Coordinates of C-alpha atoms and ligand atoms in Angstrom, one line a residue:
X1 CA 0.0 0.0 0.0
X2 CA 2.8 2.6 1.1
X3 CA 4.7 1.9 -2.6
X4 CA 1.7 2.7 -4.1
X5 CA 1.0 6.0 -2.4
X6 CA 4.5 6.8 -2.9
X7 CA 4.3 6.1 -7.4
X8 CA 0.9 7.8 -7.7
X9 CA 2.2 10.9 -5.1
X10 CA 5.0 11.0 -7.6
X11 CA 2.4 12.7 -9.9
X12 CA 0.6 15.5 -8.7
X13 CA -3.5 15.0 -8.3
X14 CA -6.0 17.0 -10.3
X15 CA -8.4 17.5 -7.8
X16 CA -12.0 19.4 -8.0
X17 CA -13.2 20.9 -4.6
X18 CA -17.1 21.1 -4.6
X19 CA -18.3 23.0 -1.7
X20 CA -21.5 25.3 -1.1
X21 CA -19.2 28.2 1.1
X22 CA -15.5 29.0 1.1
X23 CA -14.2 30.9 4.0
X24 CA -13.1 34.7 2.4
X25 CA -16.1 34.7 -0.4
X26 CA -19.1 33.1 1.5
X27 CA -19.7 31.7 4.8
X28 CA -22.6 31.0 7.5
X29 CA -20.7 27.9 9.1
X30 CA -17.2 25.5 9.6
X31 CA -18.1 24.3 6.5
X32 CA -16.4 27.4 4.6
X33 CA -13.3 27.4 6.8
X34 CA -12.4 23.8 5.8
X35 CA -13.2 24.4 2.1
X36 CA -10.4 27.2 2.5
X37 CA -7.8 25.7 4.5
X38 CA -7.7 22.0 3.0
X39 CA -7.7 22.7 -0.7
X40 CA -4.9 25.4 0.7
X41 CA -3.0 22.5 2.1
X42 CA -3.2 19.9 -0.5
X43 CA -2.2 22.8 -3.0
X44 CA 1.1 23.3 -1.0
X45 CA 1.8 19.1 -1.6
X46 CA 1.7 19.9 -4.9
X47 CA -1.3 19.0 -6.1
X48 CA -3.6 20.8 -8.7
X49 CA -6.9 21.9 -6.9
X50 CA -9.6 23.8 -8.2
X51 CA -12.8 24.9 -5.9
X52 CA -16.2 25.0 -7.1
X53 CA -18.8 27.1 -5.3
X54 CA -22.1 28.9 -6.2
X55 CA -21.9 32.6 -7.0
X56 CA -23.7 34.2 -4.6
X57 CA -25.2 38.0 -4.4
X58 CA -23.3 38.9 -1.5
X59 CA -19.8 37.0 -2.7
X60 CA -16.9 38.4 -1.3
X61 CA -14.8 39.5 -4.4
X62 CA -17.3 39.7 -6.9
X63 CA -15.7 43.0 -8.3
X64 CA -12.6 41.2 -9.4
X65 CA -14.4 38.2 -10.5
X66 CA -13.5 37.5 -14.5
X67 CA -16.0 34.9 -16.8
X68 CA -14.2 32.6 -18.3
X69 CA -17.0 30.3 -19.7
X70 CA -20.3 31.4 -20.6
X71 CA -22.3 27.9 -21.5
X72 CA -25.4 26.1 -20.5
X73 CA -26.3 23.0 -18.8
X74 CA -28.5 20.9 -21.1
X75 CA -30.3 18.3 -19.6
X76 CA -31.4 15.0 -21.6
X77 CA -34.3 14.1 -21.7
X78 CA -35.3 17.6 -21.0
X79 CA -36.4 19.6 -23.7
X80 CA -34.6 22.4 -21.8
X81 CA -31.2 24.0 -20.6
X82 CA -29.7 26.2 -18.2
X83 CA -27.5 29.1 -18.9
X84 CA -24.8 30.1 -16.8
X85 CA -21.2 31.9 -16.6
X86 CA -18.0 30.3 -14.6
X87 CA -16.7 33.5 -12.9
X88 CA -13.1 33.0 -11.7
X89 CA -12.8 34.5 -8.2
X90 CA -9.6 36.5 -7.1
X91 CA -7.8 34.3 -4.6
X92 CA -4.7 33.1 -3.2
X93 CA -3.0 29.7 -4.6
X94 CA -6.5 28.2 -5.6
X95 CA -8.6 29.0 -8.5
X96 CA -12.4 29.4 -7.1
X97 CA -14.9 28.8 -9.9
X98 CA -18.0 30.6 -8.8
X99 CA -20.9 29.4 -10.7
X100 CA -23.3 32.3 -12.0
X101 CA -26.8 31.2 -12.4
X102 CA -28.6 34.2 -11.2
X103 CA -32.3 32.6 -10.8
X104 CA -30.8 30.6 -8.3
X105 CA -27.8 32.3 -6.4
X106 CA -28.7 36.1 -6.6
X107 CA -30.7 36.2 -3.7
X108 CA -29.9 38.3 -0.3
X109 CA -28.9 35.1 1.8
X110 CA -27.0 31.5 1.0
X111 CA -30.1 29.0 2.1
X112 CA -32.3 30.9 4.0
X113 CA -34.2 34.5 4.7
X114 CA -36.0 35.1 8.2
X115 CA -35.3 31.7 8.9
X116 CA -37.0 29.8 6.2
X117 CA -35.0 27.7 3.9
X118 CA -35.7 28.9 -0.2
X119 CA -38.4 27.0 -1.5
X120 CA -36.1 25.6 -3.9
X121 CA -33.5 24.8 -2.8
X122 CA -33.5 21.4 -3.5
X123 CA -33.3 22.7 -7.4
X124 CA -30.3 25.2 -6.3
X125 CA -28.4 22.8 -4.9
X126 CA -29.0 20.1 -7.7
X127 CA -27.4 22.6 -10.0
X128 CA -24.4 23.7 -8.1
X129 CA -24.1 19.3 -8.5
X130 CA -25.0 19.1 -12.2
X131 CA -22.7 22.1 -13.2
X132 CA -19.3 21.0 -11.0
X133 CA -19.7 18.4 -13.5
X134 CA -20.4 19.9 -16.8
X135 CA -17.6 22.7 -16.6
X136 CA -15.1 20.3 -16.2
X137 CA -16.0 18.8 -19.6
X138 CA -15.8 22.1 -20.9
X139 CA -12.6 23.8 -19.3
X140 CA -10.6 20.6 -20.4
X141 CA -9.8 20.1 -16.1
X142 CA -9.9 16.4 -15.7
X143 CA -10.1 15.5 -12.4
X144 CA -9.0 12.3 -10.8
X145 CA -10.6 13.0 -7.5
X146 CA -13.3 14.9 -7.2
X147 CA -13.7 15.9 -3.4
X148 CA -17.6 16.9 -2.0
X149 CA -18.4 18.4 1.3
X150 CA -22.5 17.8 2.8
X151 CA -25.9 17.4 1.5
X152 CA -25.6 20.4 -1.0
X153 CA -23.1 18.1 -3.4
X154 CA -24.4 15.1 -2.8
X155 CA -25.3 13.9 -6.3
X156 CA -21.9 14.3 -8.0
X157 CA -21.1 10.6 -7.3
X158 CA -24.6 9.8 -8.2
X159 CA -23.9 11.4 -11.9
X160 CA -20.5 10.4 -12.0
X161 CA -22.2 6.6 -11.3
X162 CA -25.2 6.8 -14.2
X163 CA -24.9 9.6 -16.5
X164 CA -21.1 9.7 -16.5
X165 CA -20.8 6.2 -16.1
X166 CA -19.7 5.6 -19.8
X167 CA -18.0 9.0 -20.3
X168 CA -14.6 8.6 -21.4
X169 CA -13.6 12.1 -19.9
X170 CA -14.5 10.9 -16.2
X171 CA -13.3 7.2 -17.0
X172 CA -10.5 7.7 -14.1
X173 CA -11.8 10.3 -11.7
X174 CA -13.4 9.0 -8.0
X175 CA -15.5 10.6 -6.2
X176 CA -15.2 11.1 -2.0
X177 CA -17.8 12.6 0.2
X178 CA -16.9 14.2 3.3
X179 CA -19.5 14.8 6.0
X180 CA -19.2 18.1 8.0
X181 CA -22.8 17.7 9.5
X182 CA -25.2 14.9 8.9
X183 CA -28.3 16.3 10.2
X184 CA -28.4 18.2 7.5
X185 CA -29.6 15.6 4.7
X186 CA -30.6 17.8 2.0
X187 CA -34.5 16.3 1.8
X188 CA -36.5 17.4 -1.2
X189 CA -39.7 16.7 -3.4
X190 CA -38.5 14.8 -6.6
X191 CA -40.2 17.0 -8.2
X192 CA -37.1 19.6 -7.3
X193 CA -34.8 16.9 -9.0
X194 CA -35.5 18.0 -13.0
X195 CA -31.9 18.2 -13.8
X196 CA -31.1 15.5 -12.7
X197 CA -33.2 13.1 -14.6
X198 CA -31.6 10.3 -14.1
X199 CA -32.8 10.2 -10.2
X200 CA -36.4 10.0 -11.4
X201 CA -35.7 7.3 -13.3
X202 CA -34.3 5.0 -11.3
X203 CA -35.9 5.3 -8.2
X204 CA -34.1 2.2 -6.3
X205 CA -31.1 4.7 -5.9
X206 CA -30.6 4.4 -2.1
X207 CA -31.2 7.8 -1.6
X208 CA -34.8 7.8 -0.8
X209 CA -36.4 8.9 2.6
X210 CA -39.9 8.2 1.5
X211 CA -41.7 7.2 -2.4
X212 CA -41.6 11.0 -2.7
X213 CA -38.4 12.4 -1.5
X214 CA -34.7 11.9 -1.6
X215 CA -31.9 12.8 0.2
X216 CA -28.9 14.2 -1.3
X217 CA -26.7 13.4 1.8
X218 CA -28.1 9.5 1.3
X219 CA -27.1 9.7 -2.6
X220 CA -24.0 10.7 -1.8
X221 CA -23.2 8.6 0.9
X222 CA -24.3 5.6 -1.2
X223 CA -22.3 5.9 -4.8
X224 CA -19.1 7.9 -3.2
X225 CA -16.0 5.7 -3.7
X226 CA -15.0 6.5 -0.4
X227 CA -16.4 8.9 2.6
X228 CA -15.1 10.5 5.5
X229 CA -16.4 11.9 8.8
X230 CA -14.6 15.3 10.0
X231 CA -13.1 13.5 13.2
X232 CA -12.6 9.6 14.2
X233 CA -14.8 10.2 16.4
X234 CA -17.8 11.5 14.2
X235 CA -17.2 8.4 11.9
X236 CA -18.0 6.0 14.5
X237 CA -20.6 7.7 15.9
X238 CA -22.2 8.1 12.2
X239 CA -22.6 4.2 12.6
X240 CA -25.0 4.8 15.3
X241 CA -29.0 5.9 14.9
X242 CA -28.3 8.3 17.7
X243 CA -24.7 9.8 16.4
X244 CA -26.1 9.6 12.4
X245 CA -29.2 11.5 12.9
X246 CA -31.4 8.0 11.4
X247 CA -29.0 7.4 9.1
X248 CA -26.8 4.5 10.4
X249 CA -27.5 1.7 8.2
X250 CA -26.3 4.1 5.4
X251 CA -23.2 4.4 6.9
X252 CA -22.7 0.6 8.1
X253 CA -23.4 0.1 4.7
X254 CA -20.2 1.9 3.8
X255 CA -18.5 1.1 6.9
X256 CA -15.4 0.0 5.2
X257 CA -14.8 3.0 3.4
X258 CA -15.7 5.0 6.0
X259 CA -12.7 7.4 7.3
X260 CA -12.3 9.9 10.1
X261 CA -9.7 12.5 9.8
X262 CA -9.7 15.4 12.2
X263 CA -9.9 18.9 10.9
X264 CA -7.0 21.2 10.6
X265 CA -6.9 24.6 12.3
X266 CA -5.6 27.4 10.2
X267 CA -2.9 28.8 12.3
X268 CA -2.5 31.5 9.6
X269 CA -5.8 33.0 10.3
X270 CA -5.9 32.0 14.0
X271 CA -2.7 32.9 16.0
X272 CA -2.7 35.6 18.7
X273 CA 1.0 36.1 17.6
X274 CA -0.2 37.7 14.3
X275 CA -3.8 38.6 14.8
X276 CA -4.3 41.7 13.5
X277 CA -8.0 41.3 15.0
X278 CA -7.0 41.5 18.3
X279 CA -5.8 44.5 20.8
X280 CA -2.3 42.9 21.8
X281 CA -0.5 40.0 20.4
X282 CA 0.9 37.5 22.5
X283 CA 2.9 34.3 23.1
X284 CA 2.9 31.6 24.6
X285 CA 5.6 32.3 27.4
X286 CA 3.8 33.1 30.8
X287 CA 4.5 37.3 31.0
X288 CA 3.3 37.7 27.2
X289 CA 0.4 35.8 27.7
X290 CA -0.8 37.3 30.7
X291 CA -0.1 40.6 29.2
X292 CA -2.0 39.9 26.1
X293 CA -4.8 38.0 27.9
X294 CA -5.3 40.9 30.4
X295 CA -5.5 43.6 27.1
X296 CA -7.7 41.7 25.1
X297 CA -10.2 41.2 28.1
X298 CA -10.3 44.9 28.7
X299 CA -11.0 45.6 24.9
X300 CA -13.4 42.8 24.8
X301 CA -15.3 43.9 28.0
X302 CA -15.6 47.9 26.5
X303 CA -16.4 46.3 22.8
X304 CA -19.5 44.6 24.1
X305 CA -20.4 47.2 27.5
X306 CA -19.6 45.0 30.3
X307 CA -17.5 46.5 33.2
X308 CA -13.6 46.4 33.0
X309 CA -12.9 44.2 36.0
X310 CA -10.6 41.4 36.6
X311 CA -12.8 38.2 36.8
X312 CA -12.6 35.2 35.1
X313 CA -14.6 35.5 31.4
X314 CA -16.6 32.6 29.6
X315 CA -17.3 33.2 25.8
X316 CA -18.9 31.4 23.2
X317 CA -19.0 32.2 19.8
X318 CA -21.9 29.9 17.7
X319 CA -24.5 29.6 15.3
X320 CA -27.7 29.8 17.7
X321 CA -28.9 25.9 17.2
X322 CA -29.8 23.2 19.8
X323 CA -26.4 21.6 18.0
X324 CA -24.4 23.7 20.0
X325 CA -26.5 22.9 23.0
X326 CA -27.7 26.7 24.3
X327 CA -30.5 25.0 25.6
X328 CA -28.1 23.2 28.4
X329 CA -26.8 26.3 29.1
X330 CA -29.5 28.5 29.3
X331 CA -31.5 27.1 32.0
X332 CA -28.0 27.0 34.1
X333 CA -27.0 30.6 33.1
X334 CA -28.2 32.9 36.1
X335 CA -27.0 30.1 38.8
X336 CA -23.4 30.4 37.0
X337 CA -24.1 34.2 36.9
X338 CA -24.3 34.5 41.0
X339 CA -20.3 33.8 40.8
X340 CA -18.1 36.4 40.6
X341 CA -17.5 35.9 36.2
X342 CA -18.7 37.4 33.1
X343 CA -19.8 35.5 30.4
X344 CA -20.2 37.0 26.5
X345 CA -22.0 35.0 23.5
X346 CA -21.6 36.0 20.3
X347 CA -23.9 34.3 17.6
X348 CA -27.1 34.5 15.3
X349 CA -29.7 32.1 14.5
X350 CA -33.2 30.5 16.7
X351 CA -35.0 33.5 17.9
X352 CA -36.3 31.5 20.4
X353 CA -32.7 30.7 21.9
X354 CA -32.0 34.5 20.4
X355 CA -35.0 35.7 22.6
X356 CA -34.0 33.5 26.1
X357 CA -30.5 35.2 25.8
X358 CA -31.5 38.6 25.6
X359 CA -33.5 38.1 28.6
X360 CA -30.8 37.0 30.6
X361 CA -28.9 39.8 29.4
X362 CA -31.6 42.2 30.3
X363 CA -31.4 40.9 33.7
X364 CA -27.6 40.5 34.6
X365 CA -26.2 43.5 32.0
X366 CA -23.5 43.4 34.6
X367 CA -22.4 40.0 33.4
X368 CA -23.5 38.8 30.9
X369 CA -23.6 40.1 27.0
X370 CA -25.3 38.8 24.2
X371 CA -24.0 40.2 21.2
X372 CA -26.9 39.3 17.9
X373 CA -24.6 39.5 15.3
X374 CA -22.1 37.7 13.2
X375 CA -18.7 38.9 13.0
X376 CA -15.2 37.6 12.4
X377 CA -13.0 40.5 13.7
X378 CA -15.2 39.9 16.9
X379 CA -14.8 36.0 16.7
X380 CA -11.2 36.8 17.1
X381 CA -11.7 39.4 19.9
X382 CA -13.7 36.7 22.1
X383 CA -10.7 34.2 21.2
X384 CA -8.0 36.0 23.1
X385 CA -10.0 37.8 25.4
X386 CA -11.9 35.1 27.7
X387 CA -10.3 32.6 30.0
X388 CA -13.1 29.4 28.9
X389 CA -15.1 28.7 25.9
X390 CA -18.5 26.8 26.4
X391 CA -19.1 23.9 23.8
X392 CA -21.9 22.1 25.4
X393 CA -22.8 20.9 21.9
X394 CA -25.4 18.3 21.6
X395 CA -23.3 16.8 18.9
X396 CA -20.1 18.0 17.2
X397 CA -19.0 16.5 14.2
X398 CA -15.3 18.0 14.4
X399 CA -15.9 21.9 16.0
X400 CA -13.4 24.3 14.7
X401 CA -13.5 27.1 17.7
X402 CA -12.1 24.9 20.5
X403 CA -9.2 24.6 18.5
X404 CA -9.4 28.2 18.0
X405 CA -9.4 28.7 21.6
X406 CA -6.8 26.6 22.7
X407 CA -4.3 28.5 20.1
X408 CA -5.5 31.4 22.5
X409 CA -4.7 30.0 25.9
X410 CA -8.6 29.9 26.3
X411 CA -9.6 26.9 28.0
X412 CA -12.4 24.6 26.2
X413 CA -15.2 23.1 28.3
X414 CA -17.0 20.9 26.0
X415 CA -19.3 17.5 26.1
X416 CA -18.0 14.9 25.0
X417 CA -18.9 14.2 21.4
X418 CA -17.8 14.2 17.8
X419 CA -14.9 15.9 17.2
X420 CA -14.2 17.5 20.9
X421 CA -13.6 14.3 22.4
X422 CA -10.8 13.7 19.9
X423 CA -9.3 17.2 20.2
X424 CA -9.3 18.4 24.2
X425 CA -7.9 16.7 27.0
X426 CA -9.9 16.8 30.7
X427 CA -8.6 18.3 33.5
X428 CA -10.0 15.3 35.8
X429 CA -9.2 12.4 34.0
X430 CA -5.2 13.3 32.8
X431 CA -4.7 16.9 34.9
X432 CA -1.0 17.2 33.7
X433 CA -1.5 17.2 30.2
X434 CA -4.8 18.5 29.9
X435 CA -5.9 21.1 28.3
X436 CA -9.7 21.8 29.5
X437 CA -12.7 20.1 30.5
X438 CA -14.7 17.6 29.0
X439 CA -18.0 16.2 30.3
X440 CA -20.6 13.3 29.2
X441 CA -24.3 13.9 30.4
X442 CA -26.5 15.8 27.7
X443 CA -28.2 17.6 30.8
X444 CA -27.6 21.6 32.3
X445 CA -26.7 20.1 36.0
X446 CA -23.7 18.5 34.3
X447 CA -22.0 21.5 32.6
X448 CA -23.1 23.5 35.5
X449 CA -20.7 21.3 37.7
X450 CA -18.1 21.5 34.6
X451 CA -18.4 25.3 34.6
X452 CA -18.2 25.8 38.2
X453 CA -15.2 23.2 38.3
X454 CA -12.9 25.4 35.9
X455 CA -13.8 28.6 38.0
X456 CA -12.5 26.6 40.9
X457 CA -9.3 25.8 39.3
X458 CA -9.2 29.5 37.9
X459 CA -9.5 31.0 41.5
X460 CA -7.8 28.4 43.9
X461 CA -4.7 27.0 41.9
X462 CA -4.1 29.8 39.5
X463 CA -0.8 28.2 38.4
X464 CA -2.3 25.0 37.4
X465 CA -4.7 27.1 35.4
X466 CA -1.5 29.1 33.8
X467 CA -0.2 25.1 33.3
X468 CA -3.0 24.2 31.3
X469 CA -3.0 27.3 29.0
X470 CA 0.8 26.6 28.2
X471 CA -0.5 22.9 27.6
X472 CA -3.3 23.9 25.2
X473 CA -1.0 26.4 23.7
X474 CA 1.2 23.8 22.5
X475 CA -1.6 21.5 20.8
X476 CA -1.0 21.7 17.3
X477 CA -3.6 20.8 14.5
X478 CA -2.1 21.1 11.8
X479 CA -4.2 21.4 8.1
X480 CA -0.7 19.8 6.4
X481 CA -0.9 16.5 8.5
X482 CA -5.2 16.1 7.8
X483 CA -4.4 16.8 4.1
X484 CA -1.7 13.8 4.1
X485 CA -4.4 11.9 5.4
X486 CA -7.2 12.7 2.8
X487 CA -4.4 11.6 0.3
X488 CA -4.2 8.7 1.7
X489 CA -7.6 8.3 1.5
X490 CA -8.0 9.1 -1.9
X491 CA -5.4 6.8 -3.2
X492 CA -7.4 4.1 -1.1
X493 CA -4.5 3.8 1.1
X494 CA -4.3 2.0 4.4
X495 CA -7.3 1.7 6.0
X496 CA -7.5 4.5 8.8
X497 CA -8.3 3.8 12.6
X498 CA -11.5 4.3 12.2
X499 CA -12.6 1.3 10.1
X500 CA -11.2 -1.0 13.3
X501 CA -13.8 1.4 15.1
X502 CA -15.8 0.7 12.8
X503 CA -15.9 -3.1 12.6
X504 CA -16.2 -3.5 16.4
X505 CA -19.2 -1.7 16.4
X506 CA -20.9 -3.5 13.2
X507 CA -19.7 -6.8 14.5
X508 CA -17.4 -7.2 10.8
Ligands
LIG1 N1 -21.8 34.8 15.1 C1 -20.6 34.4 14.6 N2 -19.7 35.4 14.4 C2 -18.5 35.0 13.9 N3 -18.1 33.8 13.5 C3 -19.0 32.8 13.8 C4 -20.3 33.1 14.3 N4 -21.0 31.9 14.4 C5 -20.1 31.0 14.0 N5 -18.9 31.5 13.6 C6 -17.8 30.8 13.0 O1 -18.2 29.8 12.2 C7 -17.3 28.7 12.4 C8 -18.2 27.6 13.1 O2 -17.5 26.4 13.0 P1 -17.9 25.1 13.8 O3 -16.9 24.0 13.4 O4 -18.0 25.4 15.2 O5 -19.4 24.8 13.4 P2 -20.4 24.4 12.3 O6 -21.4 23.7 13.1 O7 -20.8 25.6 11.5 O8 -19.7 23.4 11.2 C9 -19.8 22.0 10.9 O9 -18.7 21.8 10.0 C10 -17.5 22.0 10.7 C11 -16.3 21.8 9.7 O10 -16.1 20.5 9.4 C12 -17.3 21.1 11.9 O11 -16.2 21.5 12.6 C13 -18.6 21.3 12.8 O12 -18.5 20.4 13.9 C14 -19.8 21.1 12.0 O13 -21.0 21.2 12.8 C15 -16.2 29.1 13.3 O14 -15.2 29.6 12.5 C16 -16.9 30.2 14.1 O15 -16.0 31.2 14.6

């Protein structure tokens, strides 16, 4: 197996990158910051990587964006086609093909608008599937791996496996899927499927949720040549009904394909060294850190009007979902509030969740802000300026900020699933290496005991609390080691840990 990742490394990859937001042009979740960072990273190995992404109204760039095909989509049977431009985006190493196709991608939001998904976007997303496919016909780019990312790609191994199936162009290209978030499965109507034909045809696809709906995610997960979950952990939870959102004996079904490589953090973006987001850079040695740490507070507690005093501060920085588990923390909130802390949550989403935040903040403006926006520089801001960062998530398939936070010296408390268990260490189980807290029970009582256990440590053994920040400050996740490992995975090297995961579980 290693000899022959090491003749077909030789030559570098031609790899399409098919992903619905990209960190710098578009973005609502973690999805966009790994379709930034990995191409980014496989790019640097050498490799030649292309991105594919919708062109939406509010693109990032869209000033410097040049055409450089102007075609249509025909789609046989169909007596009819679809006309759209590729618009080369102005970016770093990677070309970013934005596809223009503005009766589906000029609108004032990605999915949704006052929290209702578009009508159509089972249609929308079909397209961004159909057309990653067509323009590489018509650009001449051959890909030998094409890479998608979540429900919103999710037929692109479907067409690669029925109406590609005998196209000599795509003869050698294989298809992977990886799966950020699988409660999102991309559901629709078949009668949102008229571009893809084929799916209506044959409807023993193994993407169908009911006779009249199918499931891109499903589709995707089913004709995929191989398919990876965002941590190890993630994978082998996908292979449970709980951990797969219903979806487990799609995943068993692919259980020995099934990867899980951890996601990179992008130290390039994320590093109080070089943060030009934040009010003082800092190090990792004890007198910067505290420095920084202590400056960043202050201009955190005047950017979001809570006083300037020295207590410990608990951030979190989220899209308001039950994922990311508000609703453990919320009914907790005002007990942890009678301490002597702040707490600040930056995020946008629910109103429901939006609405029981305010009202706390109403009550305990002293302590506690809820900022209703979302905002990167301020992302950054709540990074290096709180002590802990709450992840009570329900489930997390990787989670992108505790790595953020422990680059900052900020100490995670998280549950543990997905991705966190793989990524922080607990102070009770391993205290010398640790580098947070990690809990199990899905309940408020159980990260109120978490919460209250870190301010402990904070107050009473403040050195062990400076230990753990110079442990968590030397965590590394790096994007160039999870790139080596999708390589591997796309040459159908060795099998990763997972699939031994895997196998227990399924009894293989
Ligand atoms: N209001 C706000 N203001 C500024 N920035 C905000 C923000 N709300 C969210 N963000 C940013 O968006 C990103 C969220 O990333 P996550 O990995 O936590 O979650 P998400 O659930 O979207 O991604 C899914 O995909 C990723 C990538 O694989 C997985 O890590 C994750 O577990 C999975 O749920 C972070 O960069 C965060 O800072």
């Amino acid at each position: 197996m290693a000899t022959k990742k090491t003749s077909l490394t030789k030559h570098p990859l031609k790899i399409l990158f098919v992903s619905s937001e990209v960190e710098g042009f578009a973005k609502t979740g973690g999805l966009a910051d790994v379709a930034k960072s990995l191409p980014a990273a496989l790019k640097k190995m050498g490799h030649d990587v292309r991105i594919v992404m919708p062109f939406y109204q509010t693109i990032n760039g869209k000033d410097n964006a040049v055409a450089i095909l102007s075609t249509e989509l025909f789609v046989e049977p169909q007596p009819f086609a679809v006309s759209y431009q590729v618009m080369q985006l102005d970016e770093g190493n990677v070309p970013v093909y934005a596809l223009d196709a503005p009766q589906y991608y000029d609108r004032p939001e990605l999915y949704a608008e006052n929290n209702q998904a578009y009508a159509d976007n089972g249609e929308r997303f079909t397209f961004l599937s159909a057309a990653s496919l067509d323009l590489c016909e018509k650009l001449g780019f051959q890909p030998d791996v094409i890479h998608c990312n979540d429900w919103h790609t999710g037929l692109i191994p479907f067409l690669l496996k029925t109406r590609y199936a005998e196209s000599d162009f795509f003869a050698k290209s294989k298809s992977v899927i990886t799966i950020h978030n699988a409660v999102f499965k991309g559901v629709f109507n078949y009668d949102q499927y008229s571009l893809i034909p084929e799916l209506i045809q044959r409807r023993y696809i193994n993407a169908e949720m009911d006779p009249s709906h199918i499931s891109m995610l499903k589709a995707g997960v089913a004709y995929a040549d191989k398919v990876n979950a965002v941590s190890p952990n993630y994978a082998s939870e996908l292979l449970t009904h709980l951990g797969s959102h219903g979806m487990e004996a799609d995943f068993q079904n692919r259980a020995k394909d099934l990867y899980g490589i951890i996601n990179g953090c992008d130290y390039d973006d994320w590093n109080p060294e070089t943060d030009a987001h934040i009010k003082q850079k800092f190090k990792a040695n004890k007198v910067s850190l505290a420095r920084g740490k202590k400056a960043c507070r202050r201009d955190l507690q005047k950017q979001v009007n809570l006083p300037e005093l020295d207590v410990p501060v608990y951030g979190m920085v989220c899209r308001l979902t039950e994922q990311k588990g508000l609703h453990y923390l919320i009914p907790v909130l005002e007990d942890f509030l009678l301490n002597d802390v702040q707490v600040v949550i930056v995020g946008t989403g629910d109103p429901t969740l939006a609405s029981a935040l305010r009202g706390i903040s109403e009550q305990h403006s002293d302590k506690f802000a809820f900022v209703e926006t979302y905002s990167n520089p301020l992302a950054h801001c709540v990074e290096a300026g709180v002590d802990f960062f709450m992840m009570p998530s329900e489930f997390e398939p990787c989670g992108l900020n505790q790595m953020y936070s422990l680059a900052y010296g900020t100490l995670p408390i998280v549950r543990s699933v997905g991705g966190l268990k793989d990524t922080v260490i607990d102070f009770d189980q391993t205290p010398l290496v640790a580098t947070g807290f990690i809990y199990d029970a899905p309940t408020p009582e159980a990260l109120l005991i978490k919460l209250q256990r870190s301010l402990l440590l904070y107050c009473q053994r403040p050195q062990e609390f400076k230990r753990l920040q110079q442990n968590a400050m030397a965590c590394k996740f790096n994007w160039a080691e999870s790139a080596e490992q999708y390589l591997d995975m796309y040459l159908g090297g060795e099998q990763s840990l997972v699939n031994e995961i895997c196998n227990d579980k399924i009894g293989a």
